[in-house]
Structures are given as C-alpha cells and as structure tokens.
Short mmCIF file of C-alpha atoms and ligand atoms in Angstrom, two decimals:
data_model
loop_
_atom_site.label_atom_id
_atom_site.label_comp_id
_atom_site.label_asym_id
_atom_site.label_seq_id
_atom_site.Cartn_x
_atom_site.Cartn_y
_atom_site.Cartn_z
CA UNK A 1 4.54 21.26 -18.30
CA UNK A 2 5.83 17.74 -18.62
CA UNK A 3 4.19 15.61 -16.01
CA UNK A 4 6.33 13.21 -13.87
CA UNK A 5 6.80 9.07 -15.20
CA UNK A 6 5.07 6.74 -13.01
CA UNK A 7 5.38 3.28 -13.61
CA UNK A 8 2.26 0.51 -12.57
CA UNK A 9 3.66 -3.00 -12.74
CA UNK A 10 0.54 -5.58 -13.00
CA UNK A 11 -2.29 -4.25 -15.14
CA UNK A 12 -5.04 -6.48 -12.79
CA UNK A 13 -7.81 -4.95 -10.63
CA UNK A 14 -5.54 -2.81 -8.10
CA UNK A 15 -3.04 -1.65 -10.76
CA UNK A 16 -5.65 -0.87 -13.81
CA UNK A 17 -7.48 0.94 -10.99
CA UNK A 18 -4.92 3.16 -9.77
CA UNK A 19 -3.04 4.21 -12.74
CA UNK A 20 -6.34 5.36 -13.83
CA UNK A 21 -6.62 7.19 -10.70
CA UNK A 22 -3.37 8.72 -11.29
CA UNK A 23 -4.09 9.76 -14.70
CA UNK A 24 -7.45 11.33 -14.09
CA UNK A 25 -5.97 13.06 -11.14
CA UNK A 26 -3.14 14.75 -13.49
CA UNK A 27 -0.87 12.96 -11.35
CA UNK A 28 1.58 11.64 -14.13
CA UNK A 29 2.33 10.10 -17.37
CA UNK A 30 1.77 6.58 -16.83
CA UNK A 31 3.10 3.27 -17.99
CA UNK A 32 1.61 0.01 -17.08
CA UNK A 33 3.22 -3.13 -17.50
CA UNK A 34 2.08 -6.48 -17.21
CA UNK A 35 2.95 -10.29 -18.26
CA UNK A 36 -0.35 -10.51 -19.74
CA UNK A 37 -0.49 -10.06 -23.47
CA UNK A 38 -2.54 -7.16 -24.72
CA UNK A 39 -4.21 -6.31 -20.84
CA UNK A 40 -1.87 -3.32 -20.18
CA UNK A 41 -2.10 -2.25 -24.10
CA UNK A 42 -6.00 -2.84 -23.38
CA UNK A 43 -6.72 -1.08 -20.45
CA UNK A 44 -4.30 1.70 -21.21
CA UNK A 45 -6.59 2.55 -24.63
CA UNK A 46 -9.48 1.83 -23.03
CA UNK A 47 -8.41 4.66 -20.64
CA UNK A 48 -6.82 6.95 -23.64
CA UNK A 49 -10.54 6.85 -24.82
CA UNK A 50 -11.83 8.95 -21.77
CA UNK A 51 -9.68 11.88 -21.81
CA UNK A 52 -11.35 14.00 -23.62
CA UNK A 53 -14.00 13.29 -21.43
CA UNK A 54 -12.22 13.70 -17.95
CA UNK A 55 -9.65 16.47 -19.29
CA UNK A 56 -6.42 14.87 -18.09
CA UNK A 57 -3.20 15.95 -19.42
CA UNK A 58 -1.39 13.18 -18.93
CA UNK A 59 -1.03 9.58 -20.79
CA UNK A 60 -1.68 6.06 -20.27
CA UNK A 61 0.81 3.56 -22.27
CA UNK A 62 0.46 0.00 -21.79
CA UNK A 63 3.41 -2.87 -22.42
CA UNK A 64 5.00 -5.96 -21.38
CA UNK A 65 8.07 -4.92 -21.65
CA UNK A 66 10.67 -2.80 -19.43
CA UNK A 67 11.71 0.06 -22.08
CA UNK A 68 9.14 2.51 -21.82
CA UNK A 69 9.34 2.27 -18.13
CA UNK A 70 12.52 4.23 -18.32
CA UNK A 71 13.13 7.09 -16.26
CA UNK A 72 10.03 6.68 -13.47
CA UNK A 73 10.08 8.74 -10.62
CA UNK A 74 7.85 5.73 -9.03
CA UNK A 75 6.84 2.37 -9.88
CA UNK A 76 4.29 1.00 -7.97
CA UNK A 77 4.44 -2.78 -8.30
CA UNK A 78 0.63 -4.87 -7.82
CA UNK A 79 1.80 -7.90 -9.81
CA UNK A 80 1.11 -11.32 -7.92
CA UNK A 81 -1.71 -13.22 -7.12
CA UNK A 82 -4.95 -11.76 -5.18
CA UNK A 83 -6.10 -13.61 -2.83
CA UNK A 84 -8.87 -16.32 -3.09
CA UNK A 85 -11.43 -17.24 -0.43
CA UNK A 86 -10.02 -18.92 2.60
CA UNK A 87 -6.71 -17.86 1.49
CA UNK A 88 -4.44 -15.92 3.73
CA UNK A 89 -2.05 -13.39 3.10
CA UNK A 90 0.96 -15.78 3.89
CA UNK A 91 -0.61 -18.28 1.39
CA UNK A 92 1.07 -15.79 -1.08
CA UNK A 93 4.44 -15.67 -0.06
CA UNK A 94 6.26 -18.45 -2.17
CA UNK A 95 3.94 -17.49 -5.31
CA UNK A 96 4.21 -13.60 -5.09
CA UNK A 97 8.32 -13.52 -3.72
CA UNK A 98 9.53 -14.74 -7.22
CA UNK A 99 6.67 -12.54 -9.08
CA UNK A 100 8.47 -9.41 -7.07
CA UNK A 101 12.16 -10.39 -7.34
CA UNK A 102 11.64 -10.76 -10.98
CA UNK A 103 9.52 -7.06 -11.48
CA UNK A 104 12.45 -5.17 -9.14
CA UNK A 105 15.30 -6.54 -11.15
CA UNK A 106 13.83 -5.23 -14.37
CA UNK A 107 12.34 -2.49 -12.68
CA UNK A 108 15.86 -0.91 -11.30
CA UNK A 109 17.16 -1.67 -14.86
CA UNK A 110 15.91 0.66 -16.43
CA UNK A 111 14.41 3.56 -13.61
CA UNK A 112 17.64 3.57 -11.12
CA UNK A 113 16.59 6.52 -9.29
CA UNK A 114 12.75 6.01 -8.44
CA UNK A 115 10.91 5.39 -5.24
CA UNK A 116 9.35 1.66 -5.12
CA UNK A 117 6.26 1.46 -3.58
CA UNK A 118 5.46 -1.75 -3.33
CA UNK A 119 1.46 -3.11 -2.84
CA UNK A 120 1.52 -7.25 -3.60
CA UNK A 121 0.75 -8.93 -0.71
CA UNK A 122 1.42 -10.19 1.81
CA UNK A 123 2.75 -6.61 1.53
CA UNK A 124 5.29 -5.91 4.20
CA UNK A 125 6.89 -9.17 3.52
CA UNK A 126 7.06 -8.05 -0.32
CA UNK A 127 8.23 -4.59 0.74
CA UNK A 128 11.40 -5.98 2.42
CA UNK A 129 12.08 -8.26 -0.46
CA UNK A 130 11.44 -5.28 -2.99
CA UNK A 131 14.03 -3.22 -0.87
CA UNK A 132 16.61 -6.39 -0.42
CA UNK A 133 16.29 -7.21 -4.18
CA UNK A 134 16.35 -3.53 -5.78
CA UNK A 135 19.93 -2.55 -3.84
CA UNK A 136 18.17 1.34 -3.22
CA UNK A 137 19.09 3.02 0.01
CA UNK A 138 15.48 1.84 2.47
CA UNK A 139 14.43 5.01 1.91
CA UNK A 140 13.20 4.85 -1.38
CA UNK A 141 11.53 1.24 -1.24
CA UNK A 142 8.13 1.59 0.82
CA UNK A 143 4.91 -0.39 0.84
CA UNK A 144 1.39 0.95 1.20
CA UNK A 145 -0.46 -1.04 3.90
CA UNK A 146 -1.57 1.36 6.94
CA UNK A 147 -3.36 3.69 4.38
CA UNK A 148 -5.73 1.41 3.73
CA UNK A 149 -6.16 -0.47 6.91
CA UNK A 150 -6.33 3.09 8.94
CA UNK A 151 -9.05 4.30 5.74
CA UNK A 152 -10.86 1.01 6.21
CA UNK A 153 -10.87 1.64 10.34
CA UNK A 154 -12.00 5.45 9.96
CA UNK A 155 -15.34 3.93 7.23
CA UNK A 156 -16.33 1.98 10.20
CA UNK A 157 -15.87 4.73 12.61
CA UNK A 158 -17.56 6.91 10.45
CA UNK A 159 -20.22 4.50 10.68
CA UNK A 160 -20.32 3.26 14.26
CA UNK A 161 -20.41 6.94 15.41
CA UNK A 162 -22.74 8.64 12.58
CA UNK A 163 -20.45 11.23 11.91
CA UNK A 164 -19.14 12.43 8.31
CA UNK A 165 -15.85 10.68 7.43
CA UNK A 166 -14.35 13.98 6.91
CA UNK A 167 -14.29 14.51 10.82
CA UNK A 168 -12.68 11.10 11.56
CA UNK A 169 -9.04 10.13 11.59
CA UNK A 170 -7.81 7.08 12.09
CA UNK A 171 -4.94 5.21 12.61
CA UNK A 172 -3.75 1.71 12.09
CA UNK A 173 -0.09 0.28 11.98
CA UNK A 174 2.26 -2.56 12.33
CA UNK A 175 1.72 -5.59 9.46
CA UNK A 176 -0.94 -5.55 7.12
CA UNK A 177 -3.17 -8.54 7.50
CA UNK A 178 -4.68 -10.20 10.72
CA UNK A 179 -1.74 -9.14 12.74
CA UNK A 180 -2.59 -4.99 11.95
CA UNK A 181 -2.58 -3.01 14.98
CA UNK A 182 -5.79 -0.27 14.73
CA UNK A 183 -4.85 2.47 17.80
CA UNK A 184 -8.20 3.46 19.03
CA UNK A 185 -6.49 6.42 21.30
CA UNK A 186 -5.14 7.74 18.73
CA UNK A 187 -7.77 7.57 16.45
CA UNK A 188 -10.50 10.61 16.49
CA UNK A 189 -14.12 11.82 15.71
CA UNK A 190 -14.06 15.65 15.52
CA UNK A 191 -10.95 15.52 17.57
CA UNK A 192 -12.13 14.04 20.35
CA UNK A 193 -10.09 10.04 21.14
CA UNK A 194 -12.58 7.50 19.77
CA UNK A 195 -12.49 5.53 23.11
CA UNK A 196 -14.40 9.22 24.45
CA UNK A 197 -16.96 8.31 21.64
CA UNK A 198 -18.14 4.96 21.66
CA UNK A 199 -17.98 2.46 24.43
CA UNK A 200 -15.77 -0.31 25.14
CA UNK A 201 -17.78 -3.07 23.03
CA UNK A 202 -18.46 -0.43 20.20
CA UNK A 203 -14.76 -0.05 19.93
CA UNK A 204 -13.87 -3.41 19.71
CA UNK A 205 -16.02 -3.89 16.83
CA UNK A 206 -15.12 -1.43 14.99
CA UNK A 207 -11.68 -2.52 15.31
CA UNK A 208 -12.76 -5.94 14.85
CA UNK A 209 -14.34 -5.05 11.39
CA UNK A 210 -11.36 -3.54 10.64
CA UNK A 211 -9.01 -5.89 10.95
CA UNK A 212 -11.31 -8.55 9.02
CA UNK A 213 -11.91 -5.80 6.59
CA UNK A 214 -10.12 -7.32 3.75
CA UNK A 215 -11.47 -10.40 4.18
CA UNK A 216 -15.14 -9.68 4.21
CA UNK A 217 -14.68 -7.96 0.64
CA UNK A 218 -12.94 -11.05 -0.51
CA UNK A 219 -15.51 -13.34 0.78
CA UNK A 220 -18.31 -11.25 -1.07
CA UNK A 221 -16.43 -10.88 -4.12
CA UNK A 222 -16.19 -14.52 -4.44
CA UNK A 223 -12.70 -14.36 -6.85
CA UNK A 224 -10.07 -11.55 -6.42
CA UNK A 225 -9.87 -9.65 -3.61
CA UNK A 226 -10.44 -5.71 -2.88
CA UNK A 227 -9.15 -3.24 -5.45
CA UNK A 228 -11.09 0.42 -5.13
CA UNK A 229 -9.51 1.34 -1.53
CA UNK A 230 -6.20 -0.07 -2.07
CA UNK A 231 -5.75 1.90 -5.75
CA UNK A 232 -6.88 4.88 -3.97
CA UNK A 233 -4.63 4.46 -1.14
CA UNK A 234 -1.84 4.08 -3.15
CA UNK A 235 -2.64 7.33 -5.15
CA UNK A 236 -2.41 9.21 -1.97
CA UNK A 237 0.98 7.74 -1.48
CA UNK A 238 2.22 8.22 -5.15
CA UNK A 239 0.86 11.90 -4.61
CA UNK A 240 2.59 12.70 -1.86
CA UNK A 241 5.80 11.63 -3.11
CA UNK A 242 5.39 13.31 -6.13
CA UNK A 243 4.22 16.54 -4.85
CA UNK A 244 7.00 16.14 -2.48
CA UNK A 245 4.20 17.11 0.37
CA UNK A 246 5.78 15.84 3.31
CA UNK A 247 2.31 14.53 4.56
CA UNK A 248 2.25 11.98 7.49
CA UNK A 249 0.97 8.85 5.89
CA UNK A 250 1.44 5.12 8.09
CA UNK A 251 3.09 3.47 5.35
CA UNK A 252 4.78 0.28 5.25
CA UNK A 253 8.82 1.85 6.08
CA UNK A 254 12.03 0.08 6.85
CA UNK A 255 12.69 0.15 10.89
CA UNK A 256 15.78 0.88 12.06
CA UNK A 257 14.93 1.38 16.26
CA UNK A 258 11.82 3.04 16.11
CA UNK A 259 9.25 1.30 18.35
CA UNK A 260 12.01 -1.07 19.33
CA UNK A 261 11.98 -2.75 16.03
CA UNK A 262 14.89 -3.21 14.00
CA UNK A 263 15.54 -4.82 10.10
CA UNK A 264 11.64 -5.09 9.60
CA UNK A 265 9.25 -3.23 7.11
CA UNK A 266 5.57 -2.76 8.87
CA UNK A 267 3.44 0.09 8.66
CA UNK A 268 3.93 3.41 10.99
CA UNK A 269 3.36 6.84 10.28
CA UNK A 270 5.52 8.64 7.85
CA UNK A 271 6.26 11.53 6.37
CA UNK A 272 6.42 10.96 2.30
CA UNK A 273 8.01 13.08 -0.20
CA UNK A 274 9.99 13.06 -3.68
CA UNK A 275 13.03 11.12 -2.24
CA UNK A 276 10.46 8.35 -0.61
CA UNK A 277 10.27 8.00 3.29
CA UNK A 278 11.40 11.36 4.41
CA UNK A 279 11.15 11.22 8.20
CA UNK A 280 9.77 8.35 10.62
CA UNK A 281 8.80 10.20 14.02
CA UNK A 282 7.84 7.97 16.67
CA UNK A 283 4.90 8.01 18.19
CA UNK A 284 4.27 7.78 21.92
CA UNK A 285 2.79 4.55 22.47
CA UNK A 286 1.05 2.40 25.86
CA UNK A 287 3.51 -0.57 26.59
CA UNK A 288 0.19 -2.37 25.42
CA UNK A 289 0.24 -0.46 22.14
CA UNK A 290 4.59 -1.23 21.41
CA UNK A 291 3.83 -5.01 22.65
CA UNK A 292 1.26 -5.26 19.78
CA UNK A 293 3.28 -3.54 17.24
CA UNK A 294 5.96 -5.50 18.02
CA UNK A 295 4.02 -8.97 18.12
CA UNK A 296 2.64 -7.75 14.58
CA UNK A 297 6.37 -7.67 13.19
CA UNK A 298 7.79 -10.31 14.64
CA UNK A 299 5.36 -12.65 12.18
CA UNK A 300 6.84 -10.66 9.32
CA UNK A 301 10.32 -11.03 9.93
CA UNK A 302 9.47 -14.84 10.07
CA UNK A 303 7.97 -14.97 6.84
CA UNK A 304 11.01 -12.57 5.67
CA UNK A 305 13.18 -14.95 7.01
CA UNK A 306 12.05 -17.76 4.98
CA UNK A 307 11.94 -15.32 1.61
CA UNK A 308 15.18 -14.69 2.08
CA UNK A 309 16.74 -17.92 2.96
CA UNK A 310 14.46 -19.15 -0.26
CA UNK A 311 16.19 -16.70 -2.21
N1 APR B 1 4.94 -9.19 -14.11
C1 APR B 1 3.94 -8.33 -14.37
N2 APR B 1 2.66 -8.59 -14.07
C2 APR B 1 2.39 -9.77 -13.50
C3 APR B 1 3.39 -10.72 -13.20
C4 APR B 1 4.72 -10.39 -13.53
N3 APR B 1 5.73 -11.21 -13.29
N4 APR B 1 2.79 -11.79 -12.65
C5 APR B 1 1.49 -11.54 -12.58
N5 APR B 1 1.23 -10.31 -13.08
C6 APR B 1 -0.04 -9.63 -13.26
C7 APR B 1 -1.19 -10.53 -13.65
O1 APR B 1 -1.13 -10.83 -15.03
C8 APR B 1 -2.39 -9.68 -13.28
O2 APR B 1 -2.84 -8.89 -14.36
O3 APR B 1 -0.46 -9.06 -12.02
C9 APR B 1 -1.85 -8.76 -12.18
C10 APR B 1 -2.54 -8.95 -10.85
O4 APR B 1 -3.85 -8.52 -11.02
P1 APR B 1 -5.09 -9.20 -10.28
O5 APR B 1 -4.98 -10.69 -10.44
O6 APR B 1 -6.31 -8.50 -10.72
O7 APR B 1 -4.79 -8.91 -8.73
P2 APR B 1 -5.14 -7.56 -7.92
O8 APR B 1 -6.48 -7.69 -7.31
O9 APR B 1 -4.84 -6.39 -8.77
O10 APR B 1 -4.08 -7.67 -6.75
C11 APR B 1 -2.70 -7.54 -7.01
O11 APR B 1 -2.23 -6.49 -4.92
O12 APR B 1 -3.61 -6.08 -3.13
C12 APR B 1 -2.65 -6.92 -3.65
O13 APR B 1 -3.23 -9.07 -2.69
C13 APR B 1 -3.20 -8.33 -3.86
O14 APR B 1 -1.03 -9.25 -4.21
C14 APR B 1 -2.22 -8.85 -4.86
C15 APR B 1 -1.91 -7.61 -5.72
#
C-alpha cells in the first residue's frame, strides 16, 4: 500500500529528528528539504541505511529543492533559527518571518492541498504568518506548541507525584513560550485534578518548571535548543492527521470566538484529522483561567502585528 507524502522543511535537529520518527513509525514517505547543501541528502541516507534494520516501509529522500515535495498531504516546516542562550522566542521573529514566508510560498507551489503544520518558533506567531502567507482556508495551517508544553507539564507531574506518566494527563494552552498557560484543574494523576494531588507550592512548581521547560534544555545544551520532545510531538500531530483520528490534541489553531479570542493562532485543544483542525470545542474555563489565555494571546497578536505590517 502506498504510504501517504509528508514533507519536513529544515533538515536541523527538530526536523532530521522527526522525519525519522515518521519513517520508523511507517507513518509516510518522506521528503526533507533544506537550504543546506548535502544535510537533507545526508541525513536522509544516513536514515535509508537503517531500514533494514528497523523494518520500515516507507522512504526518506533528501533535497533542496521544491519538486519532489509534490503532492504532500503535510509539510511540517522547522526551518529558522533555534534559539541560543539568553535568547527569547521573540528574538526570532524578524530572522525566522522571512525564513517561513519564503518555505510557504514554495511549499503551496507545488503541494496545494496539504495541511501545514508549522513548528519554527516563536511558533504561534509563525503559524499565523504560515496561514496568512499560504492563502489555505485556517483550517489546514496549524502549529504544534501545546503538545509539547502539556507533555513537558505531565514529565514533571509524573515526577512531582511519583506516579507512571501513563496515568497523568496534562494540559497546557494559549502561546508557546513564557506566556503558556499550564491548567492545573484540568490536568490529572489517575483521574483525580492535580490540585487534589499535590499541594499548593508543589503545583506551582511544577507549573513553574514547565513553563521554563524549554529554557532549562537550552541552557544545558549550551547551542541549539530542544529537539527529542518537539519531533515527537509533532509526530503525534502528523499522525493524527494522517490517520484522520480525530484525537483531541491542544495545538496551535486559528481563533475565531472561542475563549473570547478572535484573528489569533495560540494553542487550545483540538480535534486533528486528514483535512487539519477538524473541530475546536471550548473548554469551560475559571474567569482566572480565560484572563490568562487571553493575556497569553494578546502578546502574539502584537508580535503578529509587527510581522505583518513588516511584510
Ligand atoms: N529553507 C529550508 N531550510 C532552512 C531555511 C530555509 N529557508 N533556513 C534555514 N533552514 C534550515 C537550516 O539550514 C537548519 O538545517 O533549518 C534548519 C534548522 O535546524 P536547527 O538549526 O538544528 O534548528 P532546530 O533545533 O531544528 O529548530 C528549528 O524549530 O523548535 C523550533 O525554535 C526552533 O525555530 C526553531 C526550529
């Protein structure tokens, strides 16, 4: 059976990563492109060279050019610049905006029809731009943000409370970056709301680790930034798309009301399938909870104000 086209744009840590995810997972046929002569070519042999050895059906073909990108049902897009120590997110924006216009345009070229899911930080600003740039209905153009940020929150739950990570679920939305909004109450350990589980201070820090996260990798790394979590997290997304699941995932989506927020792209929960953002239902939040959210996005719309006025 022919396996879906899924296209990785930037062939660094996040993108090498996760197309290799994809392939070993049987998830697709995958093309990575990068600017970068001979990485994508490189990285795509390298991972050729261990099929026999993991079994997967699929292929991994690496270019700098837009051809064989023709006909993806997704492109996931990681090209930019990570982010170096003491750097924010919004450091980014200038660099990474003309990096993204440029990938979209040749992107929609040649695969029309696909779902963009967009990962470059800082990544909800990106996401809008993606979706202003590419001309698809919103729908199709999402970013992958609360995956990892609500993944990151349930590893410190897990480890806060002692309790296998398969019992926790976690949830974190609005922006990705300092501005994230981890929701404790509706977060749980065995099913039971996390603010049941640990105390007040206990909670705090786990949210606190959370939210810095990101930042802690990057400061241990000492160059680049996080790349294991964030490939994985976009293989779940690229997954359920492709599998057409339906599964809830908070994903960076294009607001149109929900949560009182209107013309912004932060992360909520979802429900993802082969057309891209299938449903938004909105949660029932504290007027604590919507304030947040709604503090979270207002930073992004500045920054997208700026991206687009630059544009
Ligand atoms: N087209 C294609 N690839 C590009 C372009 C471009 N216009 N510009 C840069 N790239 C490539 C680089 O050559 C590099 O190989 O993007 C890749 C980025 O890889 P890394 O530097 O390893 O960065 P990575 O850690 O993968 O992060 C990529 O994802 O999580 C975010 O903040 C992170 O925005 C960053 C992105």
């Amino acid at each position: 059976m022919a396996l879906p086209k899924v296209t990785v744009v930037g062939a660094g840590q996040v993108g090498a990563t996760a197309a290799f995810l994809m392939a070993v997972k049987g998830l697709a046929d995958v093309v990575l492109v990068d600017v970068a002569a001979g990485i994508p070519q490189g990285k795509a042999l390298d991972m050729m060279h261990s099929r026999s050895v993991e079994r997967f059906a699929g292929t991994v073909v690496g270019t700098n050019e837009y051809e064989l990108t023709a006909g993806s049902e997704v492109v996931v897009i990681t090209a930019g610049l990570p982010r170096k120590p003491g750097m924010t997110r919004d450091d980014l924006l200038a660099a990474n905006a003309s990096i993204v216009r440029s990938v979209v345009t040749q992107l929609v070229q040649y695969s029309p029809d696909a779902v963009i899911v967009c990962v470059t930080n800082p990544l909800d600003v990106m996401t809008y731009l993606a979706w202003k740039v590419s001309g698809l209905p919103a729908a199709r153009v999402l970013g992958m943000g609360g995956v990892l940020d609500s993944a990151r929150f349930a590893y410190f739950i897990a480890e806060a409370t002692g309790e296998p990570i398969a019992d926790i679920e976690a949830l974190v939305i609005g922006a990705h970056g300092d501005a994230m909004v981890p929701l404790p109450r509706l977060s749980t350990v065995a099913g039971r709301p996390l603010p049941e589980v640990l105390d007040e201070a206990a909670v705090a820090e786990v949210v606190r680790r959370t939210v810095f996260g990101g930042a802690e990798v990057v400061s241990l790394l000492g160059s680049g930034s996080a790349f294991y979590a964030p490939a994985a997290s976009v293989t779940a997304m690229v997954e359920a798309i492709l599998h057409d699941s339906g599964a809830v995932m908070p994903s960076c989506v294009y607001l149109e009301g929900q949560y009182g927020l209107d013309d912004v792209y932060v992360s909520v929960p979802a429900s993802l399938g082969r057309g891209g953002v299938r449903d938004v239902p909105e949660y029932g939040l504290t007027e604590d909870e919507l304030a947040d959210v709604q503090r979270s996005a207002r930073g992004v719309s500045e920054s997208v104000a700026v991206v687009v006025q630059g544009g």
